[in-house]
Short mmCIF file of N, CA and C in Angstrom, two decimals:
data_model
loop_
_atom_site.label_atom_id
_atom_site.label_comp_id
_atom_site.label_asym_id
_atom_site.label_seq_id
_atom_site.Cartn_x
_atom_site.Cartn_y
_atom_site.Cartn_z
N UNK F 1 235.98 29.58 -85.32
CA UNK F 1 236.52 30.08 -83.89
C UNK F 1 235.90 28.85 -82.97
N UNK F 2 236.81 28.39 -82.13
CA UNK F 2 236.55 27.45 -81.06
C UNK F 2 235.74 28.02 -79.93
N UNK F 3 234.63 27.53 -79.45
CA UNK F 3 233.99 28.11 -78.04
C UNK F 3 234.66 27.44 -77.01
N UNK F 4 234.85 28.56 -76.13
CA UNK F 4 235.53 28.21 -74.85
C UNK F 4 234.76 27.36 -73.71
N UNK F 5 235.33 26.78 -73.14
CA UNK F 5 234.67 25.87 -72.03
C UNK F 5 233.82 26.66 -71.09
N UNK F 6 232.99 26.19 -70.17
CA UNK F 6 232.35 27.05 -69.11
C UNK F 6 233.35 27.28 -68.16
N UNK F 7 234.55 26.76 -67.82
CA UNK F 7 235.33 26.96 -66.78
C UNK F 7 236.22 28.29 -67.40
N UNK F 8 236.45 28.43 -68.48
CA UNK F 8 237.20 29.36 -69.23
C UNK F 8 236.04 30.68 -69.19
N UNK F 9 235.06 30.55 -69.39
CA UNK F 9 233.96 31.54 -69.61
C UNK F 9 233.75 32.21 -68.35
N UNK F 10 233.69 31.38 -67.12
CA UNK F 10 233.37 31.72 -65.82
C UNK F 10 234.71 32.59 -65.32
N UNK F 11 235.83 32.10 -65.66
CA UNK F 11 237.13 32.76 -65.20
C UNK F 11 237.00 34.06 -65.90
N UNK F 12 236.71 34.30 -67.00
CA UNK F 12 236.88 35.29 -67.74
C UNK F 12 235.71 36.47 -67.06
N UNK F 13 234.61 36.05 -66.93
CA UNK F 13 233.57 36.76 -66.10
C UNK F 13 233.99 37.44 -65.00
N UNK F 14 234.47 36.42 -64.01
CA UNK F 14 234.97 36.98 -62.81
C UNK F 14 236.22 37.98 -62.82
N UNK F 15 237.10 37.76 -63.74
CA UNK F 15 238.18 38.75 -63.76
C UNK F 15 237.64 40.04 -64.35
N UNK F 16 236.83 39.92 -65.38
CA UNK F 16 236.15 41.24 -65.96
C UNK F 16 235.32 41.97 -64.91
N UNK F 17 234.55 41.22 -63.95
CA UNK F 17 233.79 41.93 -62.97
C UNK F 17 234.84 42.51 -61.88
N UNK F 18 235.94 41.85 -61.47
CA UNK F 18 236.88 42.25 -60.56
C UNK F 18 237.45 43.59 -61.08
N UNK F 19 237.64 43.48 -62.45
CA UNK F 19 238.21 44.95 -62.83
C UNK F 19 237.30 45.93 -63.08
N UNK F 20 236.24 45.74 -63.50
CA UNK F 20 235.02 46.73 -63.74
C UNK F 20 234.41 47.34 -62.79
N UNK F 21 233.85 46.45 -61.71
CA UNK F 21 233.19 47.07 -60.65
C UNK F 21 233.93 48.13 -60.12
N UNK F 22 235.17 48.02 -59.43
CA UNK F 22 235.89 49.26 -58.91
C UNK F 22 236.01 50.46 -59.65
N UNK F 23 236.28 50.21 -60.99
CA UNK F 23 236.31 51.43 -61.85
C UNK F 23 235.03 52.10 -61.74
N UNK F 24 234.01 51.58 -62.02
CA UNK F 24 232.68 52.09 -61.74
C UNK F 24 232.58 52.86 -60.74
N UNK F 25 232.96 52.19 -59.55
CA UNK F 25 232.87 52.90 -58.27
C UNK F 25 233.40 54.08 -58.18
N UNK F 26 234.79 53.99 -58.46
CA UNK F 26 235.73 55.19 -58.74
C UNK F 26 234.85 56.35 -59.60
N UNK F 27 234.57 56.06 -60.82
CA UNK F 27 233.84 56.80 -61.74
C UNK F 27 232.75 57.55 -61.13
N UNK F 28 231.71 56.79 -60.11
CA UNK F 28 230.65 57.17 -59.56
C UNK F 28 231.02 58.19 -58.69
N UNK F 29 231.94 58.04 -57.74
CA UNK F 29 232.43 58.83 -56.85
C UNK F 29 233.01 60.01 -57.33
N UNK F 30 233.77 59.95 -58.24
CA UNK F 30 234.59 61.01 -58.98
C UNK F 30 233.49 61.93 -59.60
N UNK F 31 232.52 61.34 -59.98
CA UNK F 31 231.43 62.38 -60.91
C UNK F 31 230.66 63.08 -60.00
N UNK F 32 230.82 63.04 -58.76
CA UNK F 32 229.82 63.82 -57.75
C UNK F 32 230.01 65.47 -57.95
N UNK F 33 231.39 65.93 -58.13
CA UNK F 33 231.53 67.69 -58.47
C UNK F 33 230.63 67.97 -59.62
N UNK F 34 230.36 67.03 -60.62
CA UNK F 34 229.62 67.25 -61.83
C UNK F 34 228.07 67.64 -61.17
N UNK F 35 227.55 66.76 -60.49
CA UNK F 35 226.37 66.59 -59.77
C UNK F 35 225.99 67.88 -59.00
N UNK F 36 226.89 68.39 -58.45
CA UNK F 36 226.66 69.55 -57.59
C UNK F 36 226.94 70.80 -58.34
N UNK F 37 227.51 70.81 -59.39
CA UNK F 37 227.69 72.14 -60.34
C UNK F 37 226.35 72.94 -60.44
N UNK F 38 226.32 74.31 -60.47
CA UNK F 38 225.34 75.24 -60.52
C UNK F 38 224.81 75.27 -62.11
N UNK F 39 223.76 74.49 -62.21
CA UNK F 39 223.04 74.66 -63.66
C UNK F 39 221.71 74.97 -63.54
N UNK F 40 221.07 75.25 -64.55
CA UNK F 40 219.66 75.48 -64.80
C UNK F 40 218.74 74.44 -64.09
N UNK F 41 217.68 74.81 -63.73
CA UNK F 41 216.65 74.02 -63.14
C UNK F 41 216.20 72.81 -63.98
N UNK F 42 215.94 72.83 -65.34
CA UNK F 42 215.41 71.88 -65.98
C UNK F 42 216.72 70.74 -66.24
N UNK F 43 217.91 71.19 -66.41
CA UNK F 43 219.16 70.41 -66.52
C UNK F 43 219.24 69.89 -65.16
N UNK F 44 219.01 70.47 -64.19
CA UNK F 44 219.26 69.79 -62.60
C UNK F 44 218.41 68.52 -62.57
N UNK F 45 216.98 68.75 -63.17
CA UNK F 45 216.28 67.52 -62.93
C UNK F 45 216.67 66.36 -63.85
N UNK F 46 217.17 66.71 -64.73
CA UNK F 46 217.52 65.63 -65.92
C UNK F 46 218.89 65.04 -65.33
N UNK F 47 219.68 65.96 -64.81
CA UNK F 47 221.10 65.38 -64.20
C UNK F 47 220.80 64.36 -63.06
N UNK F 48 219.85 64.86 -62.13
CA UNK F 48 219.41 64.21 -60.90
C UNK F 48 218.96 62.65 -61.23
N UNK F 49 218.05 62.64 -62.42
CA UNK F 49 217.16 61.52 -62.92
C UNK F 49 218.50 60.50 -63.56
N UNK F 50 219.46 61.15 -64.41
CA UNK F 50 220.41 60.37 -64.81
C UNK F 50 221.45 59.61 -63.64
N UNK F 51 221.69 60.58 -62.74
CA UNK F 51 222.22 59.96 -61.62
C UNK F 51 221.56 58.86 -60.94
N UNK F 52 220.31 59.15 -60.43
CA UNK F 52 219.45 57.99 -60.16
C UNK F 52 219.61 56.70 -60.95
N UNK F 53 219.36 56.69 -62.15
CA UNK F 53 219.48 55.69 -63.08
C UNK F 53 220.65 55.01 -62.95
N UNK F 54 221.70 55.75 -62.90
CA UNK F 54 223.05 55.21 -62.79
C UNK F 54 223.39 54.31 -61.61
N UNK F 55 222.84 54.99 -60.60
CA UNK F 55 222.76 54.38 -59.11
C UNK F 55 222.08 53.07 -59.20
N UNK F 56 221.05 52.91 -59.90
CA UNK F 56 220.24 51.73 -60.02
C UNK F 56 220.94 50.60 -60.75
N UNK F 57 221.62 50.99 -61.68
CA UNK F 57 222.36 50.27 -62.80
C UNK F 57 223.54 49.63 -61.79
N UNK F 58 224.24 50.43 -61.23
CA UNK F 58 225.30 50.04 -60.30
C UNK F 58 225.00 49.20 -59.40
N UNK F 59 223.86 49.39 -58.75
CA UNK F 59 223.18 48.32 -57.57
C UNK F 59 223.03 47.00 -58.25
N UNK F 60 222.33 47.09 -59.40
CA UNK F 60 221.97 45.71 -60.14
C UNK F 60 223.28 45.17 -60.62
N UNK F 61 224.28 45.72 -60.80
CA UNK F 61 225.50 45.39 -61.42
C UNK F 61 226.29 44.47 -59.95
N UNK F 62 226.18 45.20 -58.93
CA UNK F 62 226.92 44.69 -57.88
C UNK F 62 226.00 43.40 -57.16
N UNK F 63 224.66 43.64 -57.47
CA UNK F 63 224.06 42.37 -57.16
C UNK F 63 223.84 41.26 -58.09
N UNK F 64 224.04 41.43 -59.29
CA UNK F 64 223.69 40.32 -60.39
C UNK F 64 224.77 40.14 -61.14
N UNK F 65 225.86 41.03 -61.16
CA UNK F 65 226.98 40.61 -62.08
C UNK F 65 227.76 39.35 -61.82
N UNK F 66 227.16 38.39 -62.27
CA UNK F 66 227.67 36.90 -62.15
C UNK F 66 227.36 36.11 -62.95
N UNK F 67 227.41 36.34 -64.54
CA UNK F 67 227.23 35.42 -65.60
C UNK F 67 225.63 34.99 -65.67
N UNK F 68 224.88 35.91 -65.26
CA UNK F 68 223.56 35.51 -65.41
C UNK F 68 223.08 35.05 -66.61
N UNK F 69 223.69 35.56 -67.75
CA UNK F 69 223.01 35.02 -69.01
C UNK F 69 223.97 34.16 -69.84
N UNK F 70 225.02 33.80 -68.92
CA UNK F 70 225.83 32.80 -69.64
C UNK F 70 225.52 31.33 -69.27
N UNK F 71 224.58 31.14 -68.65
CA UNK F 71 224.09 29.54 -68.39
C UNK F 71 224.32 29.32 -67.01
N UNK F 72 223.54 28.25 -66.60
CA UNK F 72 223.58 27.81 -65.06
C UNK F 72 225.07 27.42 -64.73
N UNK F 73 225.62 26.64 -65.78
CA UNK F 73 226.91 26.09 -65.25
C UNK F 73 228.02 26.91 -65.01
N UNK F 74 227.77 28.42 -65.86
CA UNK F 74 228.87 29.32 -65.74
C UNK F 74 228.60 30.02 -64.59
N UNK F 75 227.20 30.45 -64.27
CA UNK F 75 226.72 31.08 -63.22
C UNK F 75 227.06 30.54 -61.99
N UNK F 76 226.98 29.25 -61.85
CA UNK F 76 227.40 28.65 -60.57
C UNK F 76 228.59 28.67 -60.29
N UNK F 77 229.65 28.60 -61.44
CA UNK F 77 231.06 28.92 -61.17
C UNK F 77 231.50 30.43 -60.49
N UNK F 78 230.91 31.29 -61.25
CA UNK F 78 231.15 32.57 -61.09
C UNK F 78 230.72 32.94 -59.70
N UNK F 79 229.49 32.50 -59.36
CA UNK F 79 228.89 32.67 -58.10
C UNK F 79 229.03 31.61 -57.10
N UNK F 80 230.16 31.34 -56.71
CA UNK F 80 230.83 30.39 -55.87
C UNK F 80 230.54 31.00 -54.51
N UNK F 81 231.07 30.14 -53.37
CA UNK F 81 230.80 30.69 -51.98
C UNK F 81 231.68 31.70 -51.55
N UNK F 82 232.86 31.83 -52.47
CA UNK F 82 233.69 33.03 -52.04
C UNK F 82 233.14 34.28 -52.50
N UNK F 83 232.81 34.15 -53.75
CA UNK F 83 232.12 35.37 -54.43
C UNK F 83 230.88 36.00 -53.70
N UNK F 84 229.96 34.72 -53.10
CA UNK F 84 228.80 35.60 -52.35
C UNK F 84 229.26 35.95 -50.92
N UNK F 85 230.45 35.59 -50.43
CA UNK F 85 230.89 36.05 -49.12
C UNK F 85 231.43 37.32 -49.44
N UNK F 86 232.05 37.36 -50.72
CA UNK F 86 232.84 38.89 -50.73
C UNK F 86 231.62 39.71 -51.10
N UNK F 87 230.42 39.48 -51.74
CA UNK F 87 229.36 40.29 -51.92
C UNK F 87 228.63 40.89 -50.55
N UNK F 88 228.48 39.91 -49.66
CA UNK F 88 228.00 40.25 -48.25
C UNK F 88 228.89 41.00 -47.63
N UNK F 89 230.14 40.84 -47.58
CA UNK F 89 231.18 41.93 -47.13
C UNK F 89 231.07 43.48 -47.76
N UNK F 90 230.96 43.04 -48.90
CA UNK F 90 230.77 44.61 -49.68
C UNK F 90 229.59 45.15 -49.38
N UNK F 91 228.48 44.54 -49.09
CA UNK F 91 227.25 45.12 -48.78
C UNK F 91 227.51 45.72 -47.36
N UNK F 92 228.19 44.99 -46.37
CA UNK F 92 228.34 45.64 -45.17
C UNK F 92 229.35 46.93 -45.16
N UNK F 93 230.12 46.87 -46.01
CA UNK F 93 231.02 48.26 -46.03
C UNK F 93 230.22 49.26 -46.65
N UNK F 94 229.31 48.92 -47.59
CA UNK F 94 228.48 50.14 -48.13
C UNK F 94 227.55 50.46 -47.09
N UNK F 95 226.89 49.70 -46.31
CA UNK F 95 226.30 50.08 -45.19
C UNK F 95 226.88 50.90 -44.12
N UNK F 96 228.06 50.50 -43.80
CA UNK F 96 228.89 51.28 -42.86
C UNK F 96 229.24 52.69 -43.58
N UNK F 97 229.76 52.87 -44.84
CA UNK F 97 230.18 54.12 -45.36
C UNK F 97 228.92 55.09 -45.37
N UNK F 98 227.54 54.33 -45.76
CA UNK F 98 226.38 55.11 -45.64
C UNK F 98 226.13 55.61 -44.32
N UNK F 99 226.28 54.72 -43.36
CA UNK F 99 225.87 55.05 -41.96
C UNK F 99 226.89 56.30 -41.35
N UNK F 100 228.05 56.04 -41.62
CA UNK F 100 229.01 57.25 -41.19
C UNK F 100 228.98 58.50 -41.96
N UNK F 101 228.44 58.47 -43.28
CA UNK F 101 228.11 59.78 -44.15
C UNK F 101 226.98 60.43 -43.56
N UNK F 102 226.00 59.51 -42.92
CA UNK F 102 224.69 60.13 -42.33
C UNK F 102 225.05 60.56 -41.03
N UNK F 103 225.81 60.24 -40.33
CA UNK F 103 226.05 60.77 -38.92
C UNK F 103 226.94 62.01 -39.26
N UNK F 104 227.86 62.29 -40.29
CA UNK F 104 228.67 63.36 -40.38
C UNK F 104 227.67 64.37 -41.07
N UNK F 105 226.94 64.02 -41.88
CA UNK F 105 225.72 65.04 -42.42
C UNK F 105 224.91 65.52 -41.26
N UNK F 106 224.48 64.62 -40.54
CA UNK F 106 223.86 65.03 -39.27
C UNK F 106 224.36 66.08 -38.18
N UNK F 107 225.78 65.74 -38.12
CA UNK F 107 226.62 66.78 -37.53
C UNK F 107 226.81 68.02 -38.08
N UNK F 108 226.77 67.98 -39.52
CA UNK F 108 227.04 69.20 -40.46
C UNK F 108 225.80 69.85 -40.44
N UNK F 109 224.65 69.23 -40.13
CA UNK F 109 223.29 69.93 -40.45
C UNK F 109 223.24 70.89 -39.01
N UNK F 110 223.72 70.55 -37.79
CA UNK F 110 223.64 71.29 -36.74
C UNK F 110 224.17 72.84 -37.10
N UNK F 111 225.01 72.79 -37.88
CA UNK F 111 225.68 74.24 -38.00
C UNK F 111 225.13 74.91 -39.44
N UNK F 112 224.76 73.99 -40.49
CA UNK F 112 224.28 74.74 -41.69
C UNK F 112 222.97 73.81 -42.26
N UNK F 113 222.37 74.55 -43.11
CA UNK F 113 220.98 73.80 -43.59
C UNK F 113 221.48 73.08 -44.73
N UNK F 114 220.87 71.79 -44.67
CA UNK F 114 221.20 71.00 -45.95
C UNK F 114 220.03 70.42 -46.59
N UNK F 115 219.76 70.34 -48.02
CA UNK F 115 218.86 70.07 -48.79
C UNK F 115 218.55 68.52 -48.66
N UNK F 116 217.54 68.10 -48.34
CA UNK F 116 217.47 66.66 -48.27
C UNK F 116 217.87 65.97 -49.55
N UNK F 117 217.53 66.29 -50.73
CA UNK F 117 217.87 65.53 -52.05
C UNK F 117 219.63 65.59 -52.00
N UNK F 118 220.26 66.49 -51.76
CA UNK F 118 221.81 66.54 -51.68
C UNK F 118 222.20 65.58 -50.64
N UNK F 119 221.76 65.66 -49.46
CA UNK F 119 222.13 64.75 -48.50
C UNK F 119 222.04 63.40 -48.88
N UNK F 120 220.81 62.93 -49.19
CA UNK F 120 220.35 61.60 -49.88
C UNK F 120 221.29 61.08 -50.75
N UNK F 121 221.74 62.02 -51.93
CA UNK F 121 222.56 61.82 -52.85
C UNK F 121 224.06 61.53 -52.29
N UNK F 122 224.48 62.41 -51.24
CA UNK F 122 225.80 61.83 -50.71
C UNK F 122 225.87 60.43 -49.96
N UNK F 123 224.71 60.13 -49.31
CA UNK F 123 224.81 59.16 -48.53
C UNK F 123 224.68 57.86 -49.52
N UNK F 124 223.86 57.86 -50.40
CA UNK F 124 223.80 56.77 -51.44
C UNK F 124 225.19 56.52 -52.30
N UNK F 125 225.78 57.84 -52.66
CA UNK F 125 227.00 57.66 -53.39
C UNK F 125 228.01 57.01 -52.36
N UNK F 126 228.16 57.43 -51.25
CA UNK F 126 229.01 56.84 -50.40
C UNK F 126 228.77 55.50 -50.16
N UNK F 127 227.57 55.00 -50.10
CA UNK F 127 227.40 53.50 -49.92
C UNK F 127 227.61 52.67 -51.12
N UNK F 128 227.08 53.14 -52.20
CA UNK F 128 227.46 52.30 -53.42
C UNK F 128 228.69 52.50 -53.75
N UNK F 129 229.37 53.47 -53.73
CA UNK F 129 230.89 53.54 -54.14
C UNK F 129 231.63 52.60 -53.24
N UNK F 130 231.41 52.58 -51.81
CA UNK F 130 232.12 51.88 -51.04
C UNK F 130 232.14 50.34 -51.27
N UNK F 131 230.79 50.03 -51.53
CA UNK F 131 230.45 48.58 -51.63
C UNK F 131 231.05 47.98 -53.01
N UNK F 132 231.09 48.91 -54.14
CA UNK F 132 231.83 48.45 -55.36
C UNK F 132 233.20 48.21 -55.14
N UNK F 133 233.72 49.36 -54.54
CA UNK F 133 235.33 49.20 -54.38
C UNK F 133 235.66 48.04 -53.66
N UNK F 134 234.93 47.82 -52.49
CA UNK F 134 235.25 46.73 -51.72
C UNK F 134 234.93 45.35 -52.22
N UNK F 135 233.87 45.22 -53.02
CA UNK F 135 233.74 43.77 -53.73
C UNK F 135 234.89 43.56 -54.68
N UNK F 136 235.27 44.69 -55.38
CA UNK F 136 236.27 44.49 -56.41
C UNK F 136 237.44 44.16 -55.82
N UNK F 137 237.97 44.62 -54.65
CA UNK F 137 239.24 44.43 -53.95
C UNK F 137 239.19 43.01 -53.49
N UNK F 138 237.95 42.50 -52.97
CA UNK F 138 238.00 41.20 -52.49
C UNK F 138 238.12 40.25 -53.53
N UNK F 139 237.24 40.51 -54.71
CA UNK F 139 237.27 39.73 -55.72
C UNK F 139 238.70 39.46 -56.60
N UNK F 140 239.53 40.52 -56.53
CA UNK F 140 240.83 40.63 -57.01
C UNK F 140 241.73 39.87 -56.09
N UNK F 141 241.52 40.06 -54.89
CA UNK F 141 242.31 39.20 -54.00
C UNK F 141 242.16 37.63 -54.03
N UNK F 142 240.79 37.24 -54.14
CA UNK F 142 240.40 35.92 -54.18
C UNK F 142 240.83 35.33 -55.53
N UNK F 143 240.85 36.18 -56.66
CA UNK F 143 241.49 35.61 -58.05
C UNK F 143 243.02 35.48 -57.90
N UNK F 144 243.67 36.38 -57.46
CA UNK F 144 245.17 36.34 -57.07
C UNK F 144 245.47 35.15 -56.23
N UNK F 145 244.83 34.84 -55.23
CA UNK F 145 244.85 33.64 -54.39
C UNK F 145 244.80 32.38 -55.14
N UNK F 146 244.00 32.48 -56.25
CA UNK F 146 243.80 31.32 -57.07
C UNK F 146 242.94 30.18 -56.70
#
């Protein structure tokens, strides 16, 4: 089997990242009803730890999913100026989603008590999910423009 050129590997990594990160964001957001389902205390702690680990993996994927292990030449092509700009725009989207979610939860707390862990869970989910979706959309648009 013939090895692919760095350009082909960079293109493959970029396209895979543009497809995978939004799917992970959708799955992360869609899985939230499972988190809030009523289960036993021990399982609730395990579920919370698993969710936190997943959130950290997704944050790392957003920050570092750019051919880190494919060599410097491939990484430099994947992490070009457009990709870095898209990541910054995605971070801003995540910030605004988390901020708006915080305002909404604050307003809701005026009428009902909220647990801190549940509130933080909702805020972090909104921020990470929005950032992943935005980054994927921007990357797909950039790849389509070619």
